[in-house]
Short mmCIF file of C-alpha atoms (C1' of nucleotides) in Angstrom, two decimals:
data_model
loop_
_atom_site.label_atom_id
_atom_site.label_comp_id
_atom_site.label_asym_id
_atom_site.label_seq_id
_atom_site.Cartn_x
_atom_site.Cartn_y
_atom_site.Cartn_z
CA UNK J 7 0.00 0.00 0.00
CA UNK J 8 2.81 2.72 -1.25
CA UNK J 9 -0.20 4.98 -2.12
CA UNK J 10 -0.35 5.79 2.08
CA UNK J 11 2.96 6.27 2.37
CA UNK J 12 3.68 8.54 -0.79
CA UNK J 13 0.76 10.64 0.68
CA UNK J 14 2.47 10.60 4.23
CA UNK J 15 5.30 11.55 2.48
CA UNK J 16 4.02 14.58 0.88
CA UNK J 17 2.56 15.65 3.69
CA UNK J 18 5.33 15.20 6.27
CA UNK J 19 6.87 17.92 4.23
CA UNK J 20 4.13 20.59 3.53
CA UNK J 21 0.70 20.17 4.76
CA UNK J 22 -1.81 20.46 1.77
CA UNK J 23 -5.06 19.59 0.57
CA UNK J 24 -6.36 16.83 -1.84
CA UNK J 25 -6.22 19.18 -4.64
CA UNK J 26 -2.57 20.41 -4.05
CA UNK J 27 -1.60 16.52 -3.37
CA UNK J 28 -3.15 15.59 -6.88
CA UNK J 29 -0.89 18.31 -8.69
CA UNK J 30 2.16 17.17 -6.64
CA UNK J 31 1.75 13.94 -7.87
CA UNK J 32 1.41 14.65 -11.24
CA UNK J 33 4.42 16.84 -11.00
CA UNK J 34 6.88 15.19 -9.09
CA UNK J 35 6.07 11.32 -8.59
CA UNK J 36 4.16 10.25 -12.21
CA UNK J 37 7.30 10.66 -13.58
CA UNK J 38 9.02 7.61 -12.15
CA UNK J 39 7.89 7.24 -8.34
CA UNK J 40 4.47 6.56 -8.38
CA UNK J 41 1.01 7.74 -9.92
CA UNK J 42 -2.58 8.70 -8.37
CA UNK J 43 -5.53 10.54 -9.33
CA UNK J 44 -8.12 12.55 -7.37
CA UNK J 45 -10.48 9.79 -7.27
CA UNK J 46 -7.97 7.38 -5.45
CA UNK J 47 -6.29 10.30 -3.07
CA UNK J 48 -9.96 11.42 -1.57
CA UNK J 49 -10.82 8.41 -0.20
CA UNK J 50 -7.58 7.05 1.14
CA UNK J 51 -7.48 10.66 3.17
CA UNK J 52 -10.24 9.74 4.64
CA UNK J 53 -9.29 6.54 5.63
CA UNK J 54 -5.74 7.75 6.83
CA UNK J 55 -7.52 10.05 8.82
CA UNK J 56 -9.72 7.28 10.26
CA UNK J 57 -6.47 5.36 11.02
CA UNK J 58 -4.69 8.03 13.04
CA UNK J 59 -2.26 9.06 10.61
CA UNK J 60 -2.81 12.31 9.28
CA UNK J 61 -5.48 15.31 10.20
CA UNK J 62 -7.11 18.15 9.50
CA UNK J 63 -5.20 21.26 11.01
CA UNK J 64 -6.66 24.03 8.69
CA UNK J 65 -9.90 24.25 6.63
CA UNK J 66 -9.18 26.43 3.43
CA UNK J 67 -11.80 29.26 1.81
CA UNK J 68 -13.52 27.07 -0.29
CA UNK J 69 -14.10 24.54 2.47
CA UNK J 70 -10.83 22.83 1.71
CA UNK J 71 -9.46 20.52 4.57
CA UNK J 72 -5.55 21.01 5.14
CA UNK J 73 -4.13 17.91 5.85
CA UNK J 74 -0.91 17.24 8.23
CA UNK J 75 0.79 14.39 9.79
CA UNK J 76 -0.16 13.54 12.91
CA UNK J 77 3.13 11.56 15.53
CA UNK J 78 1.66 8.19 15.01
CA UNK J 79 1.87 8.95 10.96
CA UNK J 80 5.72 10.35 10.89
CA UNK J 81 6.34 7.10 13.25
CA UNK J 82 4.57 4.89 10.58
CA UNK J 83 6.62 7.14 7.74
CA UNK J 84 10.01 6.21 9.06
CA UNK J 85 9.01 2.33 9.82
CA UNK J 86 7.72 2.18 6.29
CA UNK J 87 11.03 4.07 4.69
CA UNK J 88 13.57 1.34 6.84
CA UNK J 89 11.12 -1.43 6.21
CA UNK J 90 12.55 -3.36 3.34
CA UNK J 91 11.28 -3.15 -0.43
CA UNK J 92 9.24 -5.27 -1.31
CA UNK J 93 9.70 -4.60 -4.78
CA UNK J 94 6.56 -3.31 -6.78
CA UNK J 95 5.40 -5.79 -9.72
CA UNK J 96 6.84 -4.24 -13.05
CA UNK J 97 5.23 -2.33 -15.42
CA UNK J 98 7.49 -1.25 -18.08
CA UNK J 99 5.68 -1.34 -21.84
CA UNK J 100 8.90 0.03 -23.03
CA UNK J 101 11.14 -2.82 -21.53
CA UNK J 102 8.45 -5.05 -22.34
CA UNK J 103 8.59 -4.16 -26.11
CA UNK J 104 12.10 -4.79 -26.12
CA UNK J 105 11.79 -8.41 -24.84
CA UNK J 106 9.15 -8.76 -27.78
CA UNK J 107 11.49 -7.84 -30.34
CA UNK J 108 12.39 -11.18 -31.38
CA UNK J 109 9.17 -12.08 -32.75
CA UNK J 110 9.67 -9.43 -35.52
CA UNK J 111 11.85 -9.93 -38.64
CA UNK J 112 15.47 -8.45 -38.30
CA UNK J 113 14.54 -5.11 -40.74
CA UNK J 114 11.69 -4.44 -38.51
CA UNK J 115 13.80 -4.94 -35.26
CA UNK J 116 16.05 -2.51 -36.44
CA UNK J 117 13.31 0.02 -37.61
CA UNK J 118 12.09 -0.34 -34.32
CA UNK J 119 15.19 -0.57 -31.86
CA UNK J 120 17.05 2.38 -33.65
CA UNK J 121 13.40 4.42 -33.36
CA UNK J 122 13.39 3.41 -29.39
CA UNK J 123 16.69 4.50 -29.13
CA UNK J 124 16.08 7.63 -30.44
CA UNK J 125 12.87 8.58 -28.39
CA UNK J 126 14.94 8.01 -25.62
CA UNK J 127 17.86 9.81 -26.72
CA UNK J 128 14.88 12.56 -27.37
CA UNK J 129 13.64 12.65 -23.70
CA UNK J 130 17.30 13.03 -22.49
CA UNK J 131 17.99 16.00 -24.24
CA UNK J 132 14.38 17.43 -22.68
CA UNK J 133 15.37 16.69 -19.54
CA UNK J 134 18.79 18.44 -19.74
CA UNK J 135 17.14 21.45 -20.67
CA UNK J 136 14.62 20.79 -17.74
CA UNK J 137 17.66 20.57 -15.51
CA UNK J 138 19.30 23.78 -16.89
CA UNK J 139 15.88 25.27 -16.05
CA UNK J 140 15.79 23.91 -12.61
CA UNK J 141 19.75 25.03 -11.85
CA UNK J 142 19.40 28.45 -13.28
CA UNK J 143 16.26 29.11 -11.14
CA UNK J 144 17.81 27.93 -8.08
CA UNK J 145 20.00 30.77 -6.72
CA UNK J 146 23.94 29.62 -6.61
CA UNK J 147 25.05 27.80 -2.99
CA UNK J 148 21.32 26.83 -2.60
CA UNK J 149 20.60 23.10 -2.61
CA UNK J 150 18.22 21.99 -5.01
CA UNK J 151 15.00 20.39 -4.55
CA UNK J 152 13.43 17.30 -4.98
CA UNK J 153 12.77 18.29 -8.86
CA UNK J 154 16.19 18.48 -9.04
CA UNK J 155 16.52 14.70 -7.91
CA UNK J 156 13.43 13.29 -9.95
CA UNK J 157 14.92 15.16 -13.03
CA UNK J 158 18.28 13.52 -12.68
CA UNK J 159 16.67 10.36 -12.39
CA UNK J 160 14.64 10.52 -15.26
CA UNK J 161 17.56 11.89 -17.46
CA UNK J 162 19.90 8.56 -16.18
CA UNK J 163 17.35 6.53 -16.76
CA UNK J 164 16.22 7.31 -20.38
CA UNK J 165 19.77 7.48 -20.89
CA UNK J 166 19.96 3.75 -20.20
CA UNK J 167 17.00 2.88 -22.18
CA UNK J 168 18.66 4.60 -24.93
CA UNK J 169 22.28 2.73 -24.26
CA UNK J 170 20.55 -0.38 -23.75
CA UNK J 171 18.27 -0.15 -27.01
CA UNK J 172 21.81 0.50 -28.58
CA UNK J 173 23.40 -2.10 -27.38
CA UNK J 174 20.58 -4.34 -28.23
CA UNK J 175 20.66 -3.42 -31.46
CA UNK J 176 24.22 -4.17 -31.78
CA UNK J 177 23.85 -7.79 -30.31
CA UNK J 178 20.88 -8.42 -33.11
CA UNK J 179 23.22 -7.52 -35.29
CA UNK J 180 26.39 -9.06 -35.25
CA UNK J 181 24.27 -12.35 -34.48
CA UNK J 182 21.62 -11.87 -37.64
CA UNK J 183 19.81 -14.68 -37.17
CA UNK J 184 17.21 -15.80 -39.39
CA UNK J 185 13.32 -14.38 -38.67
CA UNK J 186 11.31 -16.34 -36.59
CA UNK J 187 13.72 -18.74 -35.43
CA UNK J 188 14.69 -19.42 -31.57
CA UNK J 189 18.35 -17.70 -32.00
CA UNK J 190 21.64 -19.30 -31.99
CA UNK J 191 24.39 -16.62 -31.75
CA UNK J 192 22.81 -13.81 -29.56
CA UNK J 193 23.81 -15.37 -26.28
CA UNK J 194 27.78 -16.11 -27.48
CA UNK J 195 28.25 -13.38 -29.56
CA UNK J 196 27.94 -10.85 -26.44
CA UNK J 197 30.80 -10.42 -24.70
CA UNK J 198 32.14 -7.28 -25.54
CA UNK J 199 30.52 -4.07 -23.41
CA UNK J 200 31.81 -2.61 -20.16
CA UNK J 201 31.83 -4.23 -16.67
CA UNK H 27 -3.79 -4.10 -22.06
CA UNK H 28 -0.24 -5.17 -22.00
CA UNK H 29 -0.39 -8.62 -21.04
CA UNK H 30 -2.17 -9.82 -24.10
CA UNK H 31 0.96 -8.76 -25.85
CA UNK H 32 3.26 -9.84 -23.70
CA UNK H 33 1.54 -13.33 -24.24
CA UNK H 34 1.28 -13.45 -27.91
CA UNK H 35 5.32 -12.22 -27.80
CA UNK H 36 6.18 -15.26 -25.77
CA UNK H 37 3.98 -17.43 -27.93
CA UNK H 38 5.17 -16.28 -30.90
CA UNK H 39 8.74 -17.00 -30.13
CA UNK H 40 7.68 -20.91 -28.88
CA UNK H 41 4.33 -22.14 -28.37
CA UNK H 42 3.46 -23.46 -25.10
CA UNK H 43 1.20 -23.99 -22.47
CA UNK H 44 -0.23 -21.36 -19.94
CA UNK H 45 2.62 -23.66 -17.10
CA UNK H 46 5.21 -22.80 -19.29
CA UNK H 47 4.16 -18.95 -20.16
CA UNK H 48 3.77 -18.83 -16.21
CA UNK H 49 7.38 -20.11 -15.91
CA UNK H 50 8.30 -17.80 -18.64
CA UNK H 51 7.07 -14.48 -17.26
CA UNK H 52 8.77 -15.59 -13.58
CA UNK H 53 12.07 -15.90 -14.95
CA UNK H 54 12.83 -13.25 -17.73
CA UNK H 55 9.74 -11.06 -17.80
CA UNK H 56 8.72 -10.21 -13.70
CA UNK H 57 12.22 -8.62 -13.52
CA UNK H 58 11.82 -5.34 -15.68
CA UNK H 59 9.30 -5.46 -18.34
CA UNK H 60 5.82 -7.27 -16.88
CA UNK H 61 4.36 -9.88 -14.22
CA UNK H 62 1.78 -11.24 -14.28
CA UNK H 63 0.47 -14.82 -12.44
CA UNK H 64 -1.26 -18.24 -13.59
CA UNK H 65 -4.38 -17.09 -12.56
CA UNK H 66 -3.74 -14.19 -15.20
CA UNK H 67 -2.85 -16.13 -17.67
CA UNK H 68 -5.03 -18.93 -18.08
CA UNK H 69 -8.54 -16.51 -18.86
CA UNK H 70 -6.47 -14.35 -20.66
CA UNK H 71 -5.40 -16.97 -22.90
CA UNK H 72 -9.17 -18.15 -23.09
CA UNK H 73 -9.94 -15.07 -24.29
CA UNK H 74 -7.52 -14.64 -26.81
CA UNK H 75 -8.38 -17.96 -28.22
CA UNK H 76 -11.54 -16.49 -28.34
CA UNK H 77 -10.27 -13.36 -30.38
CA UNK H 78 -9.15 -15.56 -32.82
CA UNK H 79 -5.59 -14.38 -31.62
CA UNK H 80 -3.98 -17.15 -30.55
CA UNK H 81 -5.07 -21.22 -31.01
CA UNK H 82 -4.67 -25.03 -29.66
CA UNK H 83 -1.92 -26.34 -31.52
CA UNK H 84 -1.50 -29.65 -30.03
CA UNK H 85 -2.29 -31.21 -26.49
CA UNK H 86 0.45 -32.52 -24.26
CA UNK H 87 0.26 -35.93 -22.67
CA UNK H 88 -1.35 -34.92 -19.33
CA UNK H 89 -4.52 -32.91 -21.60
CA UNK H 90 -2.14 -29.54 -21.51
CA UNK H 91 -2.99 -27.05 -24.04
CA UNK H 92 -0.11 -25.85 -26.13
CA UNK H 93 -0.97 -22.27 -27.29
CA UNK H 94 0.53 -21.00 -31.04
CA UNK H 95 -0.19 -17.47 -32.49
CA UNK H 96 -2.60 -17.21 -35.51
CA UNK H 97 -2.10 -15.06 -38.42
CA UNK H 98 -4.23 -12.50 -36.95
CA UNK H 99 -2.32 -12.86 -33.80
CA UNK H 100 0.77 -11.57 -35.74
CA UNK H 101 -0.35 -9.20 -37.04
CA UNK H 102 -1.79 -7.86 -34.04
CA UNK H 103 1.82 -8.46 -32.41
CA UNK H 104 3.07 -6.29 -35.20
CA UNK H 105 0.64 -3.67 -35.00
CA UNK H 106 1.18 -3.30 -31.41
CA UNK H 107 5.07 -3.13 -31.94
CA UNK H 108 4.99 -0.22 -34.10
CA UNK H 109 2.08 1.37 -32.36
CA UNK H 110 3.26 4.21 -29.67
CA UNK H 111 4.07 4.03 -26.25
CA UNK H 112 1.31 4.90 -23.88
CA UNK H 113 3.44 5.05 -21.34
CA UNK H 114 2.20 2.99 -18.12
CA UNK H 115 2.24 4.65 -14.77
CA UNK H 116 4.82 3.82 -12.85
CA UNK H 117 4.99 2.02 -9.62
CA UNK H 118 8.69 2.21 -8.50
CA UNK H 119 8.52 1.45 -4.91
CA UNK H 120 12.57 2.34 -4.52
CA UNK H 121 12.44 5.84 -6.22
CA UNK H 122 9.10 6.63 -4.42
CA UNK H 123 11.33 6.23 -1.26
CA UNK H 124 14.37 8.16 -2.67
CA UNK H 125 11.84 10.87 -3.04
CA UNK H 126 10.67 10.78 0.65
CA UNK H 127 13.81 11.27 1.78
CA UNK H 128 13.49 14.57 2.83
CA UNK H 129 10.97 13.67 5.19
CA UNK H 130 13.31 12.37 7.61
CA UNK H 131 16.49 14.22 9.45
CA UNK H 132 19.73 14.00 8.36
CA UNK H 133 21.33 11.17 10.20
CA UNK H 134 18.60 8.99 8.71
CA UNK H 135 19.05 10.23 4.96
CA UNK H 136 22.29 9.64 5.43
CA UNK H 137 22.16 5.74 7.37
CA UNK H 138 18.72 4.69 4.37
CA UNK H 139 20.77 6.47 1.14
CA UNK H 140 23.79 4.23 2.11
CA UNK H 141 21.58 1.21 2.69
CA UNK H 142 19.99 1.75 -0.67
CA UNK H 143 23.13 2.47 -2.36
CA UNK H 144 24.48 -1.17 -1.13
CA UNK H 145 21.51 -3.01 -1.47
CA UNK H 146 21.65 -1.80 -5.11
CA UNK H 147 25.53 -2.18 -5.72
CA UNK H 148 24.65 -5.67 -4.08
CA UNK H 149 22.28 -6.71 -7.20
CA UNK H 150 24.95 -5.23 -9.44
CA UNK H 151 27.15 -7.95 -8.37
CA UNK H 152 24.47 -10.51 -8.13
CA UNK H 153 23.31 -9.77 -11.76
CA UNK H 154 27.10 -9.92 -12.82
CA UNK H 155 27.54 -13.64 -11.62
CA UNK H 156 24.18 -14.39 -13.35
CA UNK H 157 25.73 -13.07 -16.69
CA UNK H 158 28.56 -14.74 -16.43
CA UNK H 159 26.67 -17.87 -16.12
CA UNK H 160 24.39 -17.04 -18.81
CA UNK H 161 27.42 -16.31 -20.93
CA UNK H 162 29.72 -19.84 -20.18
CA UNK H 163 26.71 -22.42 -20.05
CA UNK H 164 25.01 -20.61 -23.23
CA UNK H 165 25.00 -23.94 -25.53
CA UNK H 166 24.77 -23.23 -29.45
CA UNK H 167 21.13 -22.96 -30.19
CA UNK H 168 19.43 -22.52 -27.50
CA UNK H 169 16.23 -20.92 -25.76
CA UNK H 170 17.15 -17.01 -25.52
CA UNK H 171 19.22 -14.40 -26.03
CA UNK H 172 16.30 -12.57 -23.89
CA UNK H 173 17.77 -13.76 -20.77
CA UNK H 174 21.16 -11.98 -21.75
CA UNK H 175 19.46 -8.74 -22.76
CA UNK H 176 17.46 -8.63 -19.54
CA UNK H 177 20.36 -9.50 -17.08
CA UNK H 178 22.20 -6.76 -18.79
CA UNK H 179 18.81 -3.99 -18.46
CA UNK H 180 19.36 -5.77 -14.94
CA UNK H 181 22.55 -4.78 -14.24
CA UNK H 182 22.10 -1.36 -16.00
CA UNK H 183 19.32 -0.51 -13.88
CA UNK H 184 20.79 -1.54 -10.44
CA UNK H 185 23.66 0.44 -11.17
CA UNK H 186 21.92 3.41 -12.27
CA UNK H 187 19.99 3.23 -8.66
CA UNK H 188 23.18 2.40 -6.86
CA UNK H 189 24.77 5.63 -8.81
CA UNK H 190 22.17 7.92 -7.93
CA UNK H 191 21.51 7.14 -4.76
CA UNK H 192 25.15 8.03 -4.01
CA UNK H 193 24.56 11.13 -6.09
CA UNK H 194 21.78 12.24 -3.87
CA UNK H 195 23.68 11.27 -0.71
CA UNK H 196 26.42 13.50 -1.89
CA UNK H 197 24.31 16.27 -2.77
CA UNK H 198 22.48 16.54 0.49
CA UNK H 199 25.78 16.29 2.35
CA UNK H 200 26.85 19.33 0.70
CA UNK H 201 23.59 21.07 1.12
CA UNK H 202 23.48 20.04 4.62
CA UNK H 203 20.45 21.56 5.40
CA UNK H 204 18.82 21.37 8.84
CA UNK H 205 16.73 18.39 9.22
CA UNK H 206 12.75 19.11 8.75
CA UNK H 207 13.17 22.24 6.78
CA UNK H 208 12.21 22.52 3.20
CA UNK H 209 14.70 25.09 1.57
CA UNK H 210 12.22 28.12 -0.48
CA UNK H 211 12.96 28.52 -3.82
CA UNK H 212 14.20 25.02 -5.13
CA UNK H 213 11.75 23.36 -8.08
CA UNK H 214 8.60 22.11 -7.05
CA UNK H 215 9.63 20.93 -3.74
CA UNK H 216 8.62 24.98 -2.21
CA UNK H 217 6.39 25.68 0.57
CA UNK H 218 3.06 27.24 -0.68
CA UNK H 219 -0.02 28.22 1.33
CA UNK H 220 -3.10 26.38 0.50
CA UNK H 221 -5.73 28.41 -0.60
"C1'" DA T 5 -22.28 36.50 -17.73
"C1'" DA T 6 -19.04 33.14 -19.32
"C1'" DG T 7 -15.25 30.47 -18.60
"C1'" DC T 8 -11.55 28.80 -16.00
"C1'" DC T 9 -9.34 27.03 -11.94
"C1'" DC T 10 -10.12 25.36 -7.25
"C1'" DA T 11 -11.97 21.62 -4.60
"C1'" DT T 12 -14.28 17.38 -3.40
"C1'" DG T 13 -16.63 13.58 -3.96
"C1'" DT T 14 -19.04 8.81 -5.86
"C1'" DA T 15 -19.87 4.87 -9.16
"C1'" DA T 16 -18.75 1.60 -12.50
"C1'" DC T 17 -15.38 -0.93 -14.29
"C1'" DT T 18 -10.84 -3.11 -15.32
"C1'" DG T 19 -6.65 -5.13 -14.18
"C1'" DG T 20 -4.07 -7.63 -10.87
"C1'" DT T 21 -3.21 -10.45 -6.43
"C1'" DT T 22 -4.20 -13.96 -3.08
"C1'" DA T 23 -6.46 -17.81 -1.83
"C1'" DC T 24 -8.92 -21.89 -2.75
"C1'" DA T 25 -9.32 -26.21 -5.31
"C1'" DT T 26 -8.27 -30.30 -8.00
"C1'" DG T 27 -6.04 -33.96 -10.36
"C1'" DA T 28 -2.38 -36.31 -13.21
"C1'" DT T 29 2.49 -37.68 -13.79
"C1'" DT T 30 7.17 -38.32 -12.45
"C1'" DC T 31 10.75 -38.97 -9.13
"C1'" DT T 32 12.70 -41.10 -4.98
"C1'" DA R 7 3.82 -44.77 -0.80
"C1'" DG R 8 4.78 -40.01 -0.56
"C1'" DA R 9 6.59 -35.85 -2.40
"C1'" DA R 10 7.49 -32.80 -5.96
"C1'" DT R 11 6.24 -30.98 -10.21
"C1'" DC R 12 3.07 -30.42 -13.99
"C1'" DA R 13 -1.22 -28.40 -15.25
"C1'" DT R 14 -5.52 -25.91 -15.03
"C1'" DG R 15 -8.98 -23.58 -13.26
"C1'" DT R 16 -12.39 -20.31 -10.05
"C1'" DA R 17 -13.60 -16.84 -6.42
"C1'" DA R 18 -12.95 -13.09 -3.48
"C1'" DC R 19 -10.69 -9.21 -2.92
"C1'" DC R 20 -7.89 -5.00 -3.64
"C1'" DA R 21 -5.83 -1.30 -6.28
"C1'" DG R 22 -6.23 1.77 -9.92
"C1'" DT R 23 -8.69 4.16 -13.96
"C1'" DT R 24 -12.43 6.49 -16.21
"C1'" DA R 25 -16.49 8.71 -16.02
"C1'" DC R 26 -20.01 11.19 -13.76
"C1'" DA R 27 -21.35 14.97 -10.76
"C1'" DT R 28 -21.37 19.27 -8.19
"C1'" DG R 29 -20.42 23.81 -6.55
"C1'" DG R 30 -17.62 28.00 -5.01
"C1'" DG R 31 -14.46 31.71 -6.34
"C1'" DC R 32 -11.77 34.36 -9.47
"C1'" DT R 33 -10.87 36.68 -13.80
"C1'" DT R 34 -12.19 38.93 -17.98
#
DNA sequence: AAGCCCATGTAACTGGTTACATGATTCT
DNA sequence: AGAATCATGTAACCAGTTACATGGGCTT
């Protein structure tokens, strides 16, 4: 249930509404952390508040409730962050893809792979400029914030999808092994990257 | 509706029965790319017999049905290759937690950003010995290259967590800021009254 | 007054997980 | 004979998505 915790987590460091939450999640977490809507934040407020964990300390103009952490919810935030991970199911269509590329013919692997690679190699050069962004705004000796951190991450990571797809490629490559076919090659003919 | 795909992918390299494509997901797929359980995959396959997507192509000795993609299955497979991303939300337990960092004090960050650092660096290693295996008992001809290429996203991807997390460690050492605070003008990550 | 953003909610549905259930074959 | 593995299914439940619904306040 990371959907409590990423709420706790928001709220541990600025006390907000529903609405607020929604946008933070959009901004910061969809990225690569974690994604909610509206429709799934309400209700698990109202259950966290049920459970103890978080509160009302403000009511906006509009009738908005201000939510904060109450001691038994930072107490259940720190258990949770030194409890171990137990690592979320997968759900990478992009990685997934990748896997499927056998099944194609070796043209249309390449069409594909070299187009993967470059929509990655795309997203990485939007992030940089994100990051430039994010530095300029933030005045020199000042530590960055947590867009800083979920920027960087995005930018390594599309960079590996991009190296990866690359390398990929390559392996299809020197192996070119016939369409269709379980391969022969691919697994001895790739000894040759970094480590 | 990724799994279909994933499904006729894995079907169109080798058919086999929903045991197998169980087996199959467990080992190469629930690592990166997609999971997904029996009691997934046996109605999904029922329905995509149904479709007309996939079909019975023979029956083991102990009445298992072995599962082999149609023409229209193919094409499908095709289509969905070359179709674009719709990128599925992510559920990334580990960066969720990177990103709640700040919610603890310093001492914490600092004992939980090592931790993940070496748990990471840890399946580096781990992923390393698996490649090496892959690599020396790879016998001419046989079942997958896919198991090299997703040890090696693997390895990529533990390292890029592992390198990160040290680069966030680092960062916040230098920043040093007091435990609790949230620093004003950084990214998204400011303090804002809710209205 | 019209239109947008703020703000909160519920309902229906889909996708995914856990648990329950069964039986055949192979290995020791 | 007993255990492990092969093999398939259903049911109950939970998490997440899409759609429906409403109203106040702010700007133009």
């Amino acid at each position: 249930m990371s959907l409590r915790h990423a709420l706790l987590g928001l709220l541990a460091d600025t006390p907000q509404n529903g609405y607020d939450l929604t946008k933070r999640f959009e901004e910061t977490l969809s990225g690569h952390a974690w994604n909610a809507g509206h429709s799934q934040i309400y209700p698990e407020l109202k259950r966290m508040t049920a459970d103890g964990l978080i509160e009302v300390v403000d009511e906006g103009s509009r009738g908005s409730k201000v939510y904060g952490v109450t001691d038994a919810g930072r107490t259940e935030l720190r258990r949770w962050m030194f409890s171990p991970v137990g690592d979320t199911p997968p759900r990478n269509e992009f990685v997934l893809r990748l896997f499927m590329l056998s099944s194609l013919d070796l043209p249309d692997v390449r069409v594909l792979t070299e187009r993967m690679a470059e929509s990655s190699g795309e997203r990485v050069t939007g992030l940089d400029h994100a990051i430039e962004q994010i530095e300029a705004a933030t005045p020199a000796g000042q530590p960055h914030g947590y867009a800083r951190f979920a920027a960087e991450f995005g930018r390594r990571y599309y960079e590996l999808q991009r190296d990866w797809a690359r390398w990929v490629l390559e392996q299809l490559e020197t192996a070119h092994r016939p369409a269709g076919s379980t391969n022969s090659e691919a697994g001895s003919a790739t000894r040759r990257e970094s480590r």
